Amino acid sequence: MRETGLEKGGIYNHFSSKEQLALESFDYAYELVRQRVRQALAGKYNAIERLLALVSVFQSEVDDPPVAGGCPILNTAIEADDANEVLRDRARAAMDDWRDTIHRTVNRGIERGEVRPAVDAGEVASLLIATLEGALMLSNLYRDPNHMQRAAAHMIRYIETLSIAS
Amino acid sequence: MRETGLEKGGIYNHFSSKEQLALESFDYAYELVRQRVRQALAGKYNAIERLLALVSVFQSEVDDPPVAGGCPILNTAIEADDANEVLRDRARAAMDDWRDTIHRTVNRGIERGEVRPAVDAGEVASLLIATLEGALMLSNLYRDPNHMQRAAAHMIRYIETLSIAS
């Protein structure tokens, strides 16, 4: 209602069910996040630079949220419990996109000699996503950007340790 | 319903409203988590050991969850939006307890010469909670303990860097 400016009845008239509304809301919000990721990565080819750009996307979700209410993937991952497998699958697919982007970036970085060969791409994906989604939750809960700033600073230091130059 | 074995009607008869049910469910689940924290910290006085024990509490939330559905503080922080300020305040108060425990542990550790004096207690609290809550979300979303294991290993290395002995 906040996003569309429609009344509750008006919104329900547009969708066949509450579940359909939840799915389309998710797709809409997720597309806005994907646009930010594409913009942040555009023109960046170095793996370390690309990982740092992903951190900046999370930071922008606190300072200038694409939709009200925080990260749509995080919210849907938590809210879609076992009773709503369709929505849960959607959240998992979106999270898979995030993880794939990080995996590919790290593995290409290793091939190109930018990232240390011993680095585990799956580990980088788990740490980046866990730390930054958790920080987003904290910053939203307290309406305090400090938690995200600390987490981003920590992840920037971590990403720098992955570099072959470190 | 899963937890109590009662039918839906039976549950509603016990509570004056859906909001009251949400609040009491939260209090119940949170008390179970607090018991784990108390058990994990019992008999440990060294700050580094206490921080490591807090990591183990999060790990146990994946391997042997105190209630179905993940961390009650995380879930409530995400689900209680602006429309439910009472529940949101409850989540914030519970998160404050976590942060206070970490703050006090780090600051006493500095006084006792166990933790490096330059360490910022607020930063430790933000990083520990963000990383481990985020990992809990990932491990629950994928039903894969790997994400938590990676996050816990990363946090153990981080906590060791806080030690005066490091």
Coordinates of C-alpha atoms in Angstrom, one line a residue:
Chain A
M1 CA 0.0 0.0 0.0
R2 CA 2.9 2.3 0.9
E3 CA 4.6 1.6 -2.5
T4 CA 1.6 1.8 -4.8
G5 CA -0.5 4.5 -3.2
L6 CA -3.5 2.2 -3.7
E7 CA -6.1 1.4 -1.0
K8 CA -6.2 -2.2 0.4
G9 CA -9.3 -3.1 -1.7
G10 CA -7.7 -1.6 -4.8
I11 CA -4.6 -3.8 -4.3
Y12 CA -6.6 -7.0 -3.8
N13 CA -8.6 -6.3 -7.0
H14 CA -5.4 -6.4 -9.0
F15 CA -4.3 -9.9 -7.8
S16 CA -6.0 -13.2 -7.8
S17 CA -4.9 -14.1 -4.2
K18 CA -2.8 -12.9 -1.3
E19 CA -0.2 -15.4 -2.3
Q20 CA -0.1 -14.0 -5.9
L21 CA 0.3 -10.6 -4.4
A22 CA 3.2 -11.8 -2.2
L23 CA 4.9 -13.4 -5.2
E24 CA 4.5 -10.4 -7.5
S25 CA 5.6 -8.0 -4.7
F26 CA 8.7 -10.1 -4.3
D27 CA 9.5 -10.2 -8.0
Y28 CA 9.1 -6.4 -8.2
A29 CA 11.4 -5.7 -5.2
Y30 CA 14.0 -8.2 -6.3
E31 CA 14.2 -6.7 -9.8
L32 CA 15.0 -3.3 -8.2
V33 CA 17.8 -5.0 -6.3
R34 CA 19.1 -6.7 -9.4
Q35 CA 19.2 -3.4 -11.2
R36 CA 21.5 -2.0 -8.5
V37 CA 23.8 -5.1 -8.7
R38 CA 24.1 -4.7 -12.5
Q39 CA 24.8 -0.9 -12.2
A40 CA 27.4 -1.6 -9.4
L41 CA 29.2 -4.2 -11.5
A42 CA 29.0 -2.4 -14.9
G43 CA 32.5 -1.8 -16.3
K44 CA 34.3 -3.6 -13.4
Y45 CA 36.3 -6.7 -14.5
N46 CA 38.7 -7.2 -11.7
A47 CA 37.4 -9.8 -9.1
I48 CA 38.4 -7.8 -6.1
E49 CA 36.8 -4.7 -7.4
R50 CA 33.6 -6.6 -8.2
L51 CA 33.4 -8.1 -4.7
L52 CA 33.9 -4.6 -3.2
A53 CA 31.1 -3.3 -5.5
L54 CA 28.7 -6.0 -4.1
V55 CA 29.5 -4.7 -0.6
S56 CA 28.5 -1.2 -1.8
V57 CA 25.1 -2.6 -3.0
F58 CA 24.3 -3.8 0.5
Q59 CA 25.4 -0.4 2.0
S60 CA 23.0 1.3 -0.4
E61 CA 20.2 -0.9 0.8
V62 CA 20.5 0.9 4.2
D63 CA 21.2 4.5 3.1
D64 CA 18.8 4.5 0.2
P65 CA 16.5 1.4 0.2
P66 CA 15.1 0.3 -3.2
V67 CA 11.8 -0.6 -1.5
A68 CA 10.6 0.1 2.1
G69 CA 11.2 -2.6 4.6
G70 CA 14.7 -3.9 3.9
C71 CA 16.1 -6.6 1.7
P72 CA 13.3 -8.5 -0.1
I73 CA 15.3 -11.7 -0.3
L74 CA 16.1 -11.7 3.5
N75 CA 12.5 -10.8 4.4
T76 CA 11.1 -13.5 2.2
A77 CA 13.6 -16.1 3.4
I78 CA 12.4 -15.5 6.9
E79 CA 8.7 -15.0 6.4
A80 CA 8.1 -17.8 3.9
D81 CA 8.1 -20.7 6.2
D82 CA 7.4 -24.4 5.4
A83 CA 3.7 -23.5 4.8
N84 CA 4.6 -21.5 1.7
E85 CA 6.9 -23.5 -0.5
V86 CA 6.4 -21.4 -3.6
L87 CA 7.5 -18.2 -2.0
R88 CA 10.3 -20.0 -0.2
D89 CA 11.6 -21.4 -3.5
R90 CA 11.5 -17.9 -5.0
A91 CA 13.7 -16.7 -2.1
R92 CA 16.1 -19.6 -2.6
A93 CA 16.3 -18.9 -6.3
A94 CA 17.1 -15.3 -5.7
M95 CA 19.7 -16.2 -3.1
D96 CA 21.2 -18.7 -5.6
D97 CA 21.7 -15.8 -8.1
W98 CA 23.7 -13.9 -5.4
R99 CA 25.8 -16.9 -4.6
D100 CA 26.4 -17.7 -8.3
T101 CA 27.6 -14.2 -8.9
I102 CA 30.1 -14.4 -6.1
H103 CA 31.2 -17.9 -7.0
R104 CA 31.9 -16.9 -10.7
T105 CA 33.6 -13.7 -9.6
V106 CA 36.0 -15.5 -7.3
N107 CA 36.7 -18.4 -9.6
R108 CA 37.4 -16.2 -12.6
G109 CA 39.6 -14.1 -10.3
I110 CA 41.6 -17.2 -9.5
E111 CA 42.0 -18.0 -13.2
R112 CA 43.1 -14.5 -14.0
G113 CA 45.6 -14.4 -11.1
E114 CA 43.8 -11.7 -9.2
V115 CA 42.6 -13.9 -6.3
R116 CA 44.8 -16.4 -4.3
P117 CA 44.3 -19.9 -5.6
A118 CA 43.6 -21.4 -2.2
V119 CA 40.4 -19.2 -1.8
D120 CA 37.2 -21.2 -1.5
A121 CA 34.4 -19.5 -3.6
G122 CA 31.6 -21.1 -1.5
E123 CA 33.1 -19.8 1.7
V124 CA 33.4 -16.2 0.3
A125 CA 29.7 -16.4 -0.8
S126 CA 28.5 -17.6 2.6
L127 CA 30.5 -15.0 4.6
L128 CA 29.7 -12.0 2.4
I129 CA 25.9 -12.8 2.3
A130 CA 25.6 -13.8 5.9
T131 CA 27.5 -10.8 7.3
L132 CA 25.8 -8.2 5.1
E133 CA 22.2 -9.6 5.3
G134 CA 22.7 -9.9 9.1
A135 CA 23.9 -6.3 9.3
L136 CA 21.0 -5.1 7.2
M137 CA 18.6 -6.7 9.7
L138 CA 20.4 -5.0 12.6
S139 CA 20.5 -1.6 10.9
N140 CA 16.8 -1.8 10.0
L141 CA 15.8 -3.1 13.5
Y142 CA 17.6 -0.1 15.2
R143 CA 17.2 2.3 12.3
D144 CA 21.0 2.8 12.8
P145 CA 23.4 2.6 9.8
N146 CA 26.3 2.0 12.1
H147 CA 25.9 -1.8 12.1
M148 CA 26.1 -1.9 8.3
Q149 CA 29.1 0.4 8.2
R150 CA 31.0 -1.9 10.6
A151 CA 30.0 -5.0 8.7
A152 CA 31.0 -3.4 5.4
A153 CA 34.4 -2.3 6.8
H154 CA 35.0 -5.8 8.1
M155 CA 34.1 -7.3 4.7
I156 CA 36.3 -4.8 2.8
R157 CA 39.3 -5.9 4.9
Y158 CA 38.3 -9.6 4.4
I159 CA 38.0 -9.1 0.6
E160 CA 41.4 -7.5 0.5
T161 CA 43.0 -10.6 2.1
L162 CA 41.7 -12.6 -0.8
S163 CA 43.8 -10.6 -3.3
I164 CA 46.9 -12.2 -4.7
A165 CA 48.5 -8.8 -3.9
S166 CA 47.8 -9.2 -0.1
Chain B
M1 CA 0.5 -25.6 16.7
R2 CA 3.6 -27.7 16.0
E3 CA 5.1 -26.9 19.4
T4 CA 2.1 -27.2 21.6
G5 CA 0.2 -30.1 19.9
L6 CA -3.0 -28.1 20.3
E7 CA -5.5 -27.5 17.4
K8 CA -5.8 -23.9 16.1
G9 CA -9.1 -23.3 17.9
G10 CA -7.5 -24.6 21.1
I11 CA -4.6 -22.2 20.8
Y12 CA -6.8 -19.2 20.2
N13 CA -8.9 -20.0 23.3
H14 CA -5.7 -19.6 25.4
F15 CA -4.9 -16.1 24.2
S16 CA -6.9 -12.9 24.2
S17 CA -5.7 -11.9 20.6
K18 CA -3.4 -12.9 17.8
E19 CA -0.9 -10.2 19.0
Q20 CA -0.9 -11.6 22.5
L21 CA -0.2 -15.1 21.0
A22 CA 2.7 -13.7 19.0
L23 CA 4.1 -11.9 22.1
E24 CA 3.9 -15.0 24.4
S25 CA 5.3 -17.2 21.7
F26 CA 8.2 -14.9 21.3
D27 CA 8.8 -14.7 25.1
Y28 CA 8.7 -18.5 25.3
A29 CA 11.1 -19.1 22.4
Y30 CA 13.5 -16.3 23.7
E31 CA 13.6 -17.8 27.2
L32 CA 14.8 -21.1 25.6
V33 CA 17.6 -19.3 23.8
R34 CA 18.6 -17.4 27.0
Q35 CA 18.9 -20.7 28.9
R36 CA 21.3 -21.9 26.2
V37 CA 23.4 -18.7 26.6
R38 CA 23.5 -19.1 30.4
Q39 CA 24.5 -22.8 30.1
A40 CA 27.2 -21.9 27.5
L41 CA 28.7 -19.1 29.6
A42 CA 28.5 -20.9 33.0
G43 CA 31.9 -21.3 34.6
K44 CA 33.7 -19.3 31.9
Y45 CA 35.4 -16.1 33.0
N46 CA 37.9 -15.4 30.3
A47 CA 36.5 -12.9 27.7
I48 CA 37.9 -14.8 24.7
E49 CA 36.4 -18.1 26.0
R50 CA 33.1 -16.4 26.6
L51 CA 32.9 -14.9 23.1
L52 CA 33.7 -18.4 21.6
A53 CA 30.9 -19.9 23.8
L54 CA 28.5 -17.4 22.2
V55 CA 29.5 -18.6 18.8
S56 CA 28.7 -22.2 19.9
V57 CA 25.2 -21.1 21.0
F58 CA 24.5 -19.9 17.4
Q59 CA 25.9 -23.2 16.0
S60 CA 23.6 -25.2 18.3
E61 CA 20.6 -23.2 16.9
V62 CA 21.3 -24.9 13.5
D63 CA 22.2 -28.4 14.7
D64 CA 19.6 -28.6 17.5
P65 CA 17.1 -25.7 17.3
P66 CA 15.5 -24.8 20.6
V67 CA 12.2 -24.1 18.7
A68 CA 11.2 -24.9 15.1
G69 CA 11.7 -22.1 12.6
G70 CA 15.1 -20.6 13.5
C71 CA 16.2 -17.8 15.8
P72 CA 13.1 -16.1 17.4
I73 CA 14.9 -12.7 17.7
L74 CA 15.8 -12.7 14.0
N75 CA 12.4 -13.9 12.9
T76 CA 10.6 -11.3 15.0
A77 CA 13.0 -8.5 14.0
I78 CA 12.1 -9.2 10.3
E79 CA 8.4 -10.0 10.7
A80 CA 7.4 -7.3 13.2
D81 CA 7.3 -4.3 10.9
D82 CA 6.2 -0.8 11.6
A83 CA 2.6 -1.9 12.1
N84 CA 3.5 -3.9 15.2
E85 CA 5.6 -1.7 17.4
V86 CA 5.0 -3.8 20.6
L87 CA 6.5 -6.9 19.0
R88 CA 9.2 -4.9 17.4
D89 CA 10.2 -3.4 20.8
R90 CA 10.3 -6.9 22.2
A91 CA 12.7 -8.0 19.5
R92 CA 14.9 -4.9 20.0
A93 CA 15.0 -5.5 23.8
A94 CA 16.1 -9.1 23.2
M95 CA 18.8 -7.9 20.7
D96 CA 19.9 -5.3 23.3
D97 CA 20.5 -8.2 25.8
W98 CA 22.7 -9.9 23.3
R99 CA 24.6 -6.7 22.5
D100 CA 25.0 -5.9 26.3
T101 CA 26.4 -9.3 27.0
I102 CA 29.0 -8.9 24.3
H103 CA 29.8 -5.3 25.3
R104 CA 30.4 -6.2 28.9
T105 CA 32.4 -9.3 28.0
V106 CA 34.7 -7.3 25.8
N107 CA 35.1 -4.4 28.1
R108 CA 35.8 -6.6 31.2
G109 CA 38.3 -8.5 29.0
I110 CA 40.1 -5.2 28.3
E111 CA 40.2 -4.3 32.0
R112 CA 41.6 -7.8 32.9
G113 CA 44.2 -7.7 30.1
E114 CA 42.7 -10.5 28.1
V115 CA 41.5 -8.4 25.2
R116 CA 43.6 -5.8 23.3
P117 CA 42.7 -2.3 24.6
A118 CA 42.1 -0.9 21.1
V119 CA 39.2 -3.3 20.5
D120 CA 35.8 -1.6 20.1
A121 CA 33.1 -3.5 22.0
G122 CA 30.3 -2.1 19.8
E123 CA 32.1 -3.3 16.7
V124 CA 32.5 -6.8 18.1
A125 CA 28.8 -6.9 18.9
S126 CA 27.7 -5.8 15.5
L127 CA 30.0 -8.2 13.7
L128 CA 29.3 -11.3 15.8
I129 CA 25.5 -10.8 15.7
A130 CA 25.3 -9.8 12.0
T131 CA 27.5 -12.7 10.8
L132 CA 25.9 -15.4 12.9
E133 CA 22.2 -14.3 12.5
G134 CA 22.8 -14.0 8.7
A135 CA 24.4 -17.5 8.6
L136 CA 21.5 -18.9 10.6
M137 CA 19.1 -17.5 8.0
L138 CA 21.1 -19.0 5.1
S139 CA 21.4 -22.4 6.8
N140 CA 17.7 -22.5 7.5
L141 CA 16.8 -21.3 4.0
Y142 CA 18.9 -24.1 2.4
R143 CA 18.6 -26.6 5.2
D144 CA 22.4 -26.8 5.0
P145 CA 24.6 -26.4 8.1
N146 CA 27.6 -25.5 5.9
H147 CA 26.8 -21.7 5.9
M148 CA 26.8 -21.6 9.7
Q149 CA 30.0 -23.7 9.9
R150 CA 31.8 -21.3 7.6
A151 CA 30.5 -18.2 9.5
A152 CA 31.4 -19.8 12.9
A153 CA 35.0 -20.7 11.7
H154 CA 35.4 -17.1 10.4
M155 CA 34.2 -15.6 13.7
I156 CA 36.4 -17.9 15.8
R157 CA 39.4 -16.6 13.8
Y158 CA 38.2 -13.0 14.3
I159 CA 37.7 -13.5 18.1
E160 CA 41.3 -14.9 18.3
T161 CA 42.6 -11.6 16.8
L162 CA 41.0 -9.7 19.7
S163 CA 43.1 -11.5 22.2
I164 CA 46.0 -9.8 23.8
A165 CA 48.0 -13.0 23.1
S166 CA 47.4 -12.7 19.3

